[in-house]
mmCIF file with all atom_site columns, C-alpha atoms in Angstrom:
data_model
loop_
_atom_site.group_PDB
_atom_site.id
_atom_site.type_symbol
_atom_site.label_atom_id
_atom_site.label_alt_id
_atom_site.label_comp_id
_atom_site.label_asym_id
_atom_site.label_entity_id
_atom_site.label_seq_id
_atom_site.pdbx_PDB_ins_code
_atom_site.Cartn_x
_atom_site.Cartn_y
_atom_site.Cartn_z
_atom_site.occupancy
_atom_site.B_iso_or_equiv
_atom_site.pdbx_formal_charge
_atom_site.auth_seq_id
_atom_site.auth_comp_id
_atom_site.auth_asym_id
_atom_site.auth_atom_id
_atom_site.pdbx_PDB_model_num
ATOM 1   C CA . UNK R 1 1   ? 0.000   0.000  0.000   1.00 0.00 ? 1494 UNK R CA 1
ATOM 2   C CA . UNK R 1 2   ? 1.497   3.731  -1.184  1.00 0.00 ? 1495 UNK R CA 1
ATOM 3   C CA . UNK R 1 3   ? 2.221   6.075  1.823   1.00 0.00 ? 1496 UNK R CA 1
ATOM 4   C CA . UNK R 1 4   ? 3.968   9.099  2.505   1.00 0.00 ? 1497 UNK R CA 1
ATOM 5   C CA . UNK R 1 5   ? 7.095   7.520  1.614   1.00 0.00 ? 1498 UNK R CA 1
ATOM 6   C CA . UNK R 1 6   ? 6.439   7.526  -2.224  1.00 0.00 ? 1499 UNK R CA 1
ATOM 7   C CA . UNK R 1 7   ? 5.303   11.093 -2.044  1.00 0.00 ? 1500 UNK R CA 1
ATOM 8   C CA . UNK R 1 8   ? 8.599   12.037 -0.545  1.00 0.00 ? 1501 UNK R CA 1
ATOM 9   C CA . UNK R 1 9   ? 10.225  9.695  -3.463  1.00 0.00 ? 1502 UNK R CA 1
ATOM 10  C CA . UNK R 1 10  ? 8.609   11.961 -6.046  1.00 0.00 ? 1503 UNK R CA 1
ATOM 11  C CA . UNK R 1 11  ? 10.310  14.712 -4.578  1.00 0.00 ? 1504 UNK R CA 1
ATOM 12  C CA . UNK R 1 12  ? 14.053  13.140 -4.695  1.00 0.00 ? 1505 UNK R CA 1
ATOM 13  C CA . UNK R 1 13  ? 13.492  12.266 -8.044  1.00 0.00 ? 1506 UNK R CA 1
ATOM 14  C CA . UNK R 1 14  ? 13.174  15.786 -8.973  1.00 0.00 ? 1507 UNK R CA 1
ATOM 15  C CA . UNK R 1 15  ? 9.528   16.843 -8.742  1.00 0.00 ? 1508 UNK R CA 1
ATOM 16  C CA . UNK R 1 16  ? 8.519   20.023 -7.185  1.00 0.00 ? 1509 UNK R CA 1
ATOM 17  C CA . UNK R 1 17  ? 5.348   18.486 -5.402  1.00 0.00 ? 1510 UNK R CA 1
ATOM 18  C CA . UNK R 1 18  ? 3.402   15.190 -5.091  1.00 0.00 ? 1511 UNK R CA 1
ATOM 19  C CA . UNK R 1 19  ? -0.038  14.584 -4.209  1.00 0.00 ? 1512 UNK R CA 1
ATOM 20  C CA . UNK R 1 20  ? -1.863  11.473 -3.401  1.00 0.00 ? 1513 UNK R CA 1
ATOM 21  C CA . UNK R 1 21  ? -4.238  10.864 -6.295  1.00 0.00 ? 1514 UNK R CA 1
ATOM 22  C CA . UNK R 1 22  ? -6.920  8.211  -5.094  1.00 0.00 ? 1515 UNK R CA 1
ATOM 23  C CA . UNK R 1 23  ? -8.330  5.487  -6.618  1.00 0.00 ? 1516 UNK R CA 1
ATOM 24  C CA . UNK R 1 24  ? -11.686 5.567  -5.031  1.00 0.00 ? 1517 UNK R CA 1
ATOM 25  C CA . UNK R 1 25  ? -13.059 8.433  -2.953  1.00 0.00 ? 1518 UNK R CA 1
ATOM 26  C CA . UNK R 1 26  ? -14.574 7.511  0.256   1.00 0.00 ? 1519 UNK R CA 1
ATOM 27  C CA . UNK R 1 27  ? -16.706 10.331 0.804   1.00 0.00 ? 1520 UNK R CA 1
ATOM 28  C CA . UNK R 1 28  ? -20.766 11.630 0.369   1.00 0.00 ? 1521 UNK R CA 1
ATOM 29  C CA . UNK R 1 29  ? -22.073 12.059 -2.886  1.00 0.00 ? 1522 UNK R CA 1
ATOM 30  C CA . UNK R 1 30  ? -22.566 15.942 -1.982  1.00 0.00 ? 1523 UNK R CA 1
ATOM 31  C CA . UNK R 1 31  ? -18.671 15.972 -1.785  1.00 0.00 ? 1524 UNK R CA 1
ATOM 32  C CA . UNK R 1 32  ? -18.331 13.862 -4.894  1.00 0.00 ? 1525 UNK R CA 1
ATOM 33  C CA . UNK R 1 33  ? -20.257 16.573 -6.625  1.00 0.00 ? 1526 UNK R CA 1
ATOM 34  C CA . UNK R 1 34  ? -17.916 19.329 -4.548  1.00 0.00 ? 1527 UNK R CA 1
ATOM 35  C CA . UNK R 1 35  ? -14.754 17.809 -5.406  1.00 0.00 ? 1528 UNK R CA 1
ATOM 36  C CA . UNK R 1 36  ? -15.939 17.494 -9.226  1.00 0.00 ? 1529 UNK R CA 1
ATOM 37  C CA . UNK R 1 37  ? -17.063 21.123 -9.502  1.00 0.00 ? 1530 UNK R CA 1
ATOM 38  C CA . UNK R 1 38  ? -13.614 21.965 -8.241  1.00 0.00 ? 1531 UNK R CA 1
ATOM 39  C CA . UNK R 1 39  ? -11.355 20.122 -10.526 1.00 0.00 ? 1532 UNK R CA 1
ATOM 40  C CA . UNK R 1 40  ? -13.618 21.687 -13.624 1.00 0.00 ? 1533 UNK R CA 1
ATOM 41  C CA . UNK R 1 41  ? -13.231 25.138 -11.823 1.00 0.00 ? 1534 UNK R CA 1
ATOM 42  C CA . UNK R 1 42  ? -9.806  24.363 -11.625 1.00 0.00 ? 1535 UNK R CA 1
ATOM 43  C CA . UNK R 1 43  ? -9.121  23.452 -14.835 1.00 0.00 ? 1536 UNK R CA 1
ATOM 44  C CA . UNK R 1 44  ? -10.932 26.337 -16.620 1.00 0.00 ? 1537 UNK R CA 1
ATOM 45  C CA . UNK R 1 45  ? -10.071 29.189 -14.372 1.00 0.00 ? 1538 UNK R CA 1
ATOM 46  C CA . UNK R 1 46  ? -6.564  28.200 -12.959 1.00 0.00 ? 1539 UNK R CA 1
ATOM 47  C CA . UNK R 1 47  ? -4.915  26.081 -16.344 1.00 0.00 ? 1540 UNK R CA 1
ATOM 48  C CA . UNK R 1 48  ? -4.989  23.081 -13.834 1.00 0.00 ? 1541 UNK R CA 1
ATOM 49  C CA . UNK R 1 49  ? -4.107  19.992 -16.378 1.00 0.00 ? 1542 UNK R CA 1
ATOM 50  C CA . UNK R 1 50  ? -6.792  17.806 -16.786 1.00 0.00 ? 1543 UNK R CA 1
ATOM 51  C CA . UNK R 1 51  ? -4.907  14.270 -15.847 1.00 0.00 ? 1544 UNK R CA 1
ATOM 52  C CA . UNK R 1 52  ? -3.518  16.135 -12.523 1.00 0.00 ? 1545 UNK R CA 1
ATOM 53  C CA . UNK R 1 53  ? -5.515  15.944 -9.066  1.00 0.00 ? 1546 UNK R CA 1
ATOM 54  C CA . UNK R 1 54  ? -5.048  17.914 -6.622  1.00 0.00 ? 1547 UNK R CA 1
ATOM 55  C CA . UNK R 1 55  ? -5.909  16.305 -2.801  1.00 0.00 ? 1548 UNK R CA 1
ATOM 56  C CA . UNK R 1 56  ? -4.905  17.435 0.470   1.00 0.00 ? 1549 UNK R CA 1
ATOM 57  C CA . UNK R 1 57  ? -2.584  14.573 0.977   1.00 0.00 ? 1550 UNK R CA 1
ATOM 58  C CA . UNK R 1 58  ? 0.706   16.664 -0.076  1.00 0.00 ? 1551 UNK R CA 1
ATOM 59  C CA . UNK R 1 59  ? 4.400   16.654 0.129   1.00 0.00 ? 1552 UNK R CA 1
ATOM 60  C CA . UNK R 1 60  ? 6.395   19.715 -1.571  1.00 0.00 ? 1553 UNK R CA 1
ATOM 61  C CA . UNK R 1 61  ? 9.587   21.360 -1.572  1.00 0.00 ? 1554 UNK R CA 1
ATOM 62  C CA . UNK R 1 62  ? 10.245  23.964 1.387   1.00 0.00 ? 1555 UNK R CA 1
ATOM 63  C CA . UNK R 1 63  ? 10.675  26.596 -1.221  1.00 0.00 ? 1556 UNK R CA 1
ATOM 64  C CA . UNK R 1 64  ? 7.275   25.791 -2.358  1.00 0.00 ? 1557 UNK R CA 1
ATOM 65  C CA . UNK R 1 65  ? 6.027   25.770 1.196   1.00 0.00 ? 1558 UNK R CA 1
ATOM 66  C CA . UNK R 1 66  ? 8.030   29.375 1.528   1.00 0.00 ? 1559 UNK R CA 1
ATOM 67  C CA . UNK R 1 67  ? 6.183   30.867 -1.512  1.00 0.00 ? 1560 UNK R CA 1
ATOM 68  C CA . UNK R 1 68  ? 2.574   30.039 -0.094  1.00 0.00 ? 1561 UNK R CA 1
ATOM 69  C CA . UNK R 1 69  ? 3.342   31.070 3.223   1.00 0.00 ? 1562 UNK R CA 1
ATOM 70  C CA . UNK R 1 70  ? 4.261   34.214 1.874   1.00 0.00 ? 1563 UNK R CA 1
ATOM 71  C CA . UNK R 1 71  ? 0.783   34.723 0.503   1.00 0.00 ? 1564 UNK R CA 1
ATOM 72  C CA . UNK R 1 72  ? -0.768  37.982 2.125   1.00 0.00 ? 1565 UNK R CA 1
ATOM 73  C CA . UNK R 1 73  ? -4.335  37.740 0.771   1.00 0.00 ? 1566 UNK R CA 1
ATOM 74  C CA . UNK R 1 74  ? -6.786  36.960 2.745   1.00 0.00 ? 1567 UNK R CA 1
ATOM 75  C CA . UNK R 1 75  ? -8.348  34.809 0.843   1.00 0.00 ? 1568 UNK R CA 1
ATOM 76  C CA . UNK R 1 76  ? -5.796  31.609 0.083   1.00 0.00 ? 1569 UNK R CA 1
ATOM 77  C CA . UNK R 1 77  ? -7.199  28.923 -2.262  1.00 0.00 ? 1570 UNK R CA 1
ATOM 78  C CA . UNK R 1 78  ? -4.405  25.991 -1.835  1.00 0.00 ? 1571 UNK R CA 1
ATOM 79  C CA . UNK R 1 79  ? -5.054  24.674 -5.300  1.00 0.00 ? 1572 UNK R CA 1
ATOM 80  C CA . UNK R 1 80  ? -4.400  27.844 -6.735  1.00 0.00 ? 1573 UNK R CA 1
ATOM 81  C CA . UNK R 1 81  ? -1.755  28.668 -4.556  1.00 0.00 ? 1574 UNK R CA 1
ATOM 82  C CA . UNK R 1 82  ? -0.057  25.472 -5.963  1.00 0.00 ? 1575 UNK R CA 1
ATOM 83  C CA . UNK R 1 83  ? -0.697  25.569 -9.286  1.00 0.00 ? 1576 UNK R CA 1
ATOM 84  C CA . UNK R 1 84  ? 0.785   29.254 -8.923  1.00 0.00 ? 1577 UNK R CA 1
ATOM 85  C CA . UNK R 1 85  ? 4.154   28.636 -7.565  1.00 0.00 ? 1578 UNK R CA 1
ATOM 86  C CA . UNK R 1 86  ? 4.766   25.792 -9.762  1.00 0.00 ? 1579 UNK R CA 1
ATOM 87  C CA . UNK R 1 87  ? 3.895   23.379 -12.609 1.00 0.00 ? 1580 UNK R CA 1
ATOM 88  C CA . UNK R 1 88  ? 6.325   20.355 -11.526 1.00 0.00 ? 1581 UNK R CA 1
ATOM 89  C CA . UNK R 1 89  ? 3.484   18.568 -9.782  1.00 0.00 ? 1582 UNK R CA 1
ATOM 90  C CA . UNK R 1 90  ? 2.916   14.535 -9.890  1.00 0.00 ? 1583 UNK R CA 1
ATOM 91  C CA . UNK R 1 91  ? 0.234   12.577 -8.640  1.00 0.00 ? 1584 UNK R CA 1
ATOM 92  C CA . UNK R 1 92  ? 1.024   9.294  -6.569  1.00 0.00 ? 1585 UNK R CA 1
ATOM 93  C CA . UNK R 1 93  ? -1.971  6.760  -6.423  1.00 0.00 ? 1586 UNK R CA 1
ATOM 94  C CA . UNK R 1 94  ? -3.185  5.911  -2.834  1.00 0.00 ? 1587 UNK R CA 1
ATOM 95  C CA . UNK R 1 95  ? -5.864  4.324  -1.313  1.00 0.00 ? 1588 UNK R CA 1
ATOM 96  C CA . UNK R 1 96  ? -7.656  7.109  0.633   1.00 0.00 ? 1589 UNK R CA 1
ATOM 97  C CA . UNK R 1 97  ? -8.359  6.120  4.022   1.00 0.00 ? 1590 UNK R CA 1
ATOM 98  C CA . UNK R 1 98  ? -11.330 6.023  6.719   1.00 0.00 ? 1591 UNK R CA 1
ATOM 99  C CA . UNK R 1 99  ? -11.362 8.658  9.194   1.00 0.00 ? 1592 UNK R CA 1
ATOM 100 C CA . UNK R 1 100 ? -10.595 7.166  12.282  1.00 0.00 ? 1593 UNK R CA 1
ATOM 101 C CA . UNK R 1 101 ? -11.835 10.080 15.021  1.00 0.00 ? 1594 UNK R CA 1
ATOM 102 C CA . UNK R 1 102 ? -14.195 12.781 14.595  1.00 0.00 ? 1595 UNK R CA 1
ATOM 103 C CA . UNK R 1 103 ? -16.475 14.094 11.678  1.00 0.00 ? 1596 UNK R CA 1
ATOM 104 C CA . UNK R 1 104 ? -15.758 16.908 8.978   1.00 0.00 ? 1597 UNK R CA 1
ATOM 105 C CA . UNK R 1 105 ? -16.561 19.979 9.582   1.00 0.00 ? 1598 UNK R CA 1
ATOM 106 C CA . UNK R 1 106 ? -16.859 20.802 5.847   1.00 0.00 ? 1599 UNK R CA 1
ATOM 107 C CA . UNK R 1 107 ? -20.110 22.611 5.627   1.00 0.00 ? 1600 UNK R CA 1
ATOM 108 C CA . UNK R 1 108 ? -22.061 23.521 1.923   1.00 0.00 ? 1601 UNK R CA 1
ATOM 109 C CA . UNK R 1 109 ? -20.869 27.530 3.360   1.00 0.00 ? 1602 UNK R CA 1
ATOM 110 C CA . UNK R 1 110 ? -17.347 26.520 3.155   1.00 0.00 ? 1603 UNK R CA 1
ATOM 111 C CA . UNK R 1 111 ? -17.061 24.736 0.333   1.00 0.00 ? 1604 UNK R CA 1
ATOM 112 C CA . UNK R 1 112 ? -18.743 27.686 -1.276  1.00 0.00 ? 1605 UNK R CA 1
ATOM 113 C CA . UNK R 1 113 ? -16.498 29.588 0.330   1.00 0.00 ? 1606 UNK R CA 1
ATOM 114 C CA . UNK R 1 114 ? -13.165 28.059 -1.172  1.00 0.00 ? 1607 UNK R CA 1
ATOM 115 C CA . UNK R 1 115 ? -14.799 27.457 -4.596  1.00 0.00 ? 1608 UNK R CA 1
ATOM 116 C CA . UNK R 1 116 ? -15.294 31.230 -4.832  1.00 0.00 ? 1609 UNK R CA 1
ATOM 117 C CA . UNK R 1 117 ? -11.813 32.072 -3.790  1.00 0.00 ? 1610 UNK R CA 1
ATOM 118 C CA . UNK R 1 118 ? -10.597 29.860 -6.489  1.00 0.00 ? 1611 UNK R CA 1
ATOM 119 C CA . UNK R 1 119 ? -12.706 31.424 -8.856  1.00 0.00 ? 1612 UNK R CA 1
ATOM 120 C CA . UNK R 1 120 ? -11.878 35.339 -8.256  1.00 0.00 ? 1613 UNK R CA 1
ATOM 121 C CA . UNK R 1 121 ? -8.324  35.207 -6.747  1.00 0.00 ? 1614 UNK R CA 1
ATOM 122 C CA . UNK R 1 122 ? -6.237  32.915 -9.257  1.00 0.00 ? 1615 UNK R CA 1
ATOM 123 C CA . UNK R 1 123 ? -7.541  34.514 -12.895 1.00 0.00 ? 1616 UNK R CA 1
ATOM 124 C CA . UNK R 1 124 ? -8.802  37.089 -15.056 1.00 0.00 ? 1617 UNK R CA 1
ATOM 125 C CA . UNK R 1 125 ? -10.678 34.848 -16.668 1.00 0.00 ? 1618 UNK R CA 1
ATOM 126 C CA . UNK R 1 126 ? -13.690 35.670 -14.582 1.00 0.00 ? 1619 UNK R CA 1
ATOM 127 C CA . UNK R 1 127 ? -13.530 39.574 -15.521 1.00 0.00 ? 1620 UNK R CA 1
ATOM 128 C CA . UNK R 1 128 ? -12.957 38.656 -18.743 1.00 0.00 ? 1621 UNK R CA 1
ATOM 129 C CA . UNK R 1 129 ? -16.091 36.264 -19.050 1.00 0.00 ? 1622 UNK R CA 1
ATOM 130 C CA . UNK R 1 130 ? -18.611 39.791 -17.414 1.00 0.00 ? 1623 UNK R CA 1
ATOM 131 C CA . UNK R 1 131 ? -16.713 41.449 -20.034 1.00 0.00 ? 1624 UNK R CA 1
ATOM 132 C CA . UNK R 1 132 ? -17.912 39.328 -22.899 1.00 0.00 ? 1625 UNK R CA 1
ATOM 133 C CA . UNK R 1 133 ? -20.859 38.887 -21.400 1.00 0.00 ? 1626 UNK R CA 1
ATOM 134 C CA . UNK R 1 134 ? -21.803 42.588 -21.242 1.00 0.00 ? 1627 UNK R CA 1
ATOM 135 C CA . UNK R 1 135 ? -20.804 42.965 -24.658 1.00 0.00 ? 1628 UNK R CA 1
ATOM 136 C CA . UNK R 1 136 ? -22.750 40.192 -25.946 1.00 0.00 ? 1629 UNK R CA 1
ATOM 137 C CA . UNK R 1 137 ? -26.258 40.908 -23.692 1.00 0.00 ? 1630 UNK R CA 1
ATOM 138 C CA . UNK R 1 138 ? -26.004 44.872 -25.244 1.00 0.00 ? 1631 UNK R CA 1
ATOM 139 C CA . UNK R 1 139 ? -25.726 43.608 -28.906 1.00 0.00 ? 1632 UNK R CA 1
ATOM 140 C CA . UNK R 1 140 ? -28.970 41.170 -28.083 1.00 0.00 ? 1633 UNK R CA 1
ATOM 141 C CA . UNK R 1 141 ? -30.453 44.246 -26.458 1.00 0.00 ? 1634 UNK R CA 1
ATOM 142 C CA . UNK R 1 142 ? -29.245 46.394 -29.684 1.00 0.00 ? 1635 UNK R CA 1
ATOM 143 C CA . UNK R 1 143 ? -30.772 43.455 -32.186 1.00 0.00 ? 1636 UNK R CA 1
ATOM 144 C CA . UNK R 1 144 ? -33.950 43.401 -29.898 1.00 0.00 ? 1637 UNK R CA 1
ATOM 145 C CA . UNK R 1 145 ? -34.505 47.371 -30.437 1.00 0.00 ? 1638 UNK R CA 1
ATOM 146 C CA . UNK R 1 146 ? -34.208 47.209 -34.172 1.00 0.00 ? 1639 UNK R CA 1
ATOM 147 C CA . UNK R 1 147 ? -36.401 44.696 -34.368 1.00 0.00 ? 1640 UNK R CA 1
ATOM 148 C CA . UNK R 1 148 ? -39.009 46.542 -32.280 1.00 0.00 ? 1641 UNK R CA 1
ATOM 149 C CA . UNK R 1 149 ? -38.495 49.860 -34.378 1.00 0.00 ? 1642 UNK R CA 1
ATOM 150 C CA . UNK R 1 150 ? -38.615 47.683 -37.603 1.00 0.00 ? 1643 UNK R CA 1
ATOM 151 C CA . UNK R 1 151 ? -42.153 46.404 -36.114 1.00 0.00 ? 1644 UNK R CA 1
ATOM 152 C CA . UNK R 1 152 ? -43.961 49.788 -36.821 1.00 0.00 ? 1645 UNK R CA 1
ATOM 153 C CA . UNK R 1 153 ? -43.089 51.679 -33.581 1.00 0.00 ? 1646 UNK R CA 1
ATOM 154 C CA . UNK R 1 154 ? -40.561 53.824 -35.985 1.00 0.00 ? 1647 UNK R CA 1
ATOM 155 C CA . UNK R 1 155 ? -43.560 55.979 -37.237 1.00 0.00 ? 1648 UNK R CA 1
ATOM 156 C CA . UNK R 1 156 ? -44.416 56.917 -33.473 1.00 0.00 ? 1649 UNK R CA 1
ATOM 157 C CA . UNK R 1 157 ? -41.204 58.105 -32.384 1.00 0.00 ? 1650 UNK R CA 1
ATOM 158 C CA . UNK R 1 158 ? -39.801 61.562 -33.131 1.00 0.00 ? 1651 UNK R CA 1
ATOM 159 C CA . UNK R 1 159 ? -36.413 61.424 -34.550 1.00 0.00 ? 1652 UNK R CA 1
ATOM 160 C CA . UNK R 1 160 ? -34.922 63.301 -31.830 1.00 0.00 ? 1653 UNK R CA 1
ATOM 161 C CA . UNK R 1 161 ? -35.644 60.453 -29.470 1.00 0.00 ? 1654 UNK R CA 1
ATOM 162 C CA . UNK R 1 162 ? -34.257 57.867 -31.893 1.00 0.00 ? 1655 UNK R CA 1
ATOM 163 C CA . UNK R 1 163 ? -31.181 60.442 -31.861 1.00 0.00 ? 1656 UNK R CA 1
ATOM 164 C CA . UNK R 1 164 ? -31.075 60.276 -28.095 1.00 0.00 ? 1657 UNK R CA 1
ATOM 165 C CA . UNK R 1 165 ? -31.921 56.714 -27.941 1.00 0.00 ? 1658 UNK R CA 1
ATOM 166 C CA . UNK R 1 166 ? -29.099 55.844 -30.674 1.00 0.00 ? 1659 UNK R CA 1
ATOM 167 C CA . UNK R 1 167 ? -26.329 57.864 -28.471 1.00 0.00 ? 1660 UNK R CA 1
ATOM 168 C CA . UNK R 1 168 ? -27.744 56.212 -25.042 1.00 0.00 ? 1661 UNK R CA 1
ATOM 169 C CA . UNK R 1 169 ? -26.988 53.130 -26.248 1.00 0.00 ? 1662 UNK R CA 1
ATOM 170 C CA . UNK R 1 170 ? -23.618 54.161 -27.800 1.00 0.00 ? 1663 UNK R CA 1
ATOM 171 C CA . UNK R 1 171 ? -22.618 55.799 -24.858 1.00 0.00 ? 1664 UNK R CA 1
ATOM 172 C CA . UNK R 1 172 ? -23.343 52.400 -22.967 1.00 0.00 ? 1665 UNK R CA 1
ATOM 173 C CA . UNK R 1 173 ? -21.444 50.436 -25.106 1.00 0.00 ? 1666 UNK R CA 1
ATOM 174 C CA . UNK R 1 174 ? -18.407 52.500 -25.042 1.00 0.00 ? 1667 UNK R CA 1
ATOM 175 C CA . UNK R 1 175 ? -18.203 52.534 -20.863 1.00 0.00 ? 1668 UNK R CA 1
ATOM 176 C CA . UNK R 1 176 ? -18.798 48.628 -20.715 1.00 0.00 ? 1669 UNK R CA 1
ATOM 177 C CA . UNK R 1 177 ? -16.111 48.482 -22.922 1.00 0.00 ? 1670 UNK R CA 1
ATOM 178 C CA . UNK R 1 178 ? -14.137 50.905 -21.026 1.00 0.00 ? 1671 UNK R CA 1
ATOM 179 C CA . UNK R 1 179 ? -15.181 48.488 -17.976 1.00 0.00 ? 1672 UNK R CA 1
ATOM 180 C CA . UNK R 1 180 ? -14.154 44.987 -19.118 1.00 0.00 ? 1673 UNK R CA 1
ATOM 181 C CA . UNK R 1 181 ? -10.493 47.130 -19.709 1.00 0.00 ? 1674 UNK R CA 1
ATOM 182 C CA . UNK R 1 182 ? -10.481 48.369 -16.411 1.00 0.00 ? 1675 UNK R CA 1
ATOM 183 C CA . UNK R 1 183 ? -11.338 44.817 -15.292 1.00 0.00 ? 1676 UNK R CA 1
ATOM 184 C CA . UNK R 1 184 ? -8.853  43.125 -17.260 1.00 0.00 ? 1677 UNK R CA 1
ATOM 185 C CA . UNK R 1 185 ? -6.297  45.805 -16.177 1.00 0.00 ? 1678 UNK R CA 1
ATOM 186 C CA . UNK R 1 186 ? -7.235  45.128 -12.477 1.00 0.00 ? 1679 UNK R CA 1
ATOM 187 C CA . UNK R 1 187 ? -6.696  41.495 -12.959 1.00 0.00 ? 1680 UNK R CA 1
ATOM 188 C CA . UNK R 1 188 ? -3.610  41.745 -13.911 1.00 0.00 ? 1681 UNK R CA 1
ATOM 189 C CA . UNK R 1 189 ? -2.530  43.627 -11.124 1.00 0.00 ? 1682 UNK R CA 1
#
């Protein structure tokens, strides 16, 4: 049976960190669906590969552990954390293990909790997705008006409040633009 032997093994042979990657998971099906909403999250936001699993069964080099200790935000996310400070990471396979004392404490609030520190403190991929997404719902909204002045409701307006209406949404346009920069800009930061 792998133990914590052949994790330190991976990291005399030259790896920067190894994780135990398990062959069945012995937990509830609401952290089955927890753990698989990570990993996705993980692999979209964060550039996780998709063969590589990250577990909280670890053993890394200290310069590793040095770089996310020196992590000031307040809001750490270990996977991204990893995944930041390098991408020499193996997987070991293990067979995970009953707890023997206690229960988790893993609430629904705290796995919400780390999910959304994943999400917003490891990427700009999230900024860049509201960006898109502005842009996207104003042309719908833009396609949506012309169709509704094509419709007949031309011949009630005045043409200064198609004028007004045309630079509105203009105007609009340009500051979510302007906004998805700004966010981008921020994200890189």
């Amino acid at each position: 049976v792998p133990n914590l032997w052949d994790l330190i093994n991976e990291l005399e042979n030259g790896h920067d960190v190894a994780l135990a990657k398990y062959k069945e998971y012995k937990q509830s099906v609401f952290k089955d669906i927890g753990t698989w909403l990570n990993r996705k999250m993980t692999e979209v936001i964060m550039g996780k590969p998709k063969n590589l699993y990250l577990t909280n069964f670890i053993t890394m080099k200290r310069y590793i552990a040095e770089e996310i200790k020196n992590y000031k935000n307040p809001y750490p996310n270990m996977d991204g954390l990893l995944l930041r400070a390098t991408s020499d990471i193996v997987n070991v396979e293990m067979e995970e293990r009953y707890r023997t004392s206690g229960t988790s404490t893993f609430t629904l609030k705290k796995c919400i909790h780390l999910w959304m520190n994943g999400f917003t403190g490891y990427s700009i991929k999230p900024l860049q997705l509201s960006f898109f997404i502005g842009i996207f719902l104003g042309v719908i909204g833009f396609i949506l008006l012309l169709i509704w002045l094509i419709n007949g409701i031309l011949s009630v307006f005045e043409i200064s409040r198609l004028l007004l209406l045309a630079v509105f949404l203009f105007v609009s346009g340009i500051n979510i633009f302007i906004l998805g920069l700004i966010g981008d800009y921020i994200g890189r930061i």
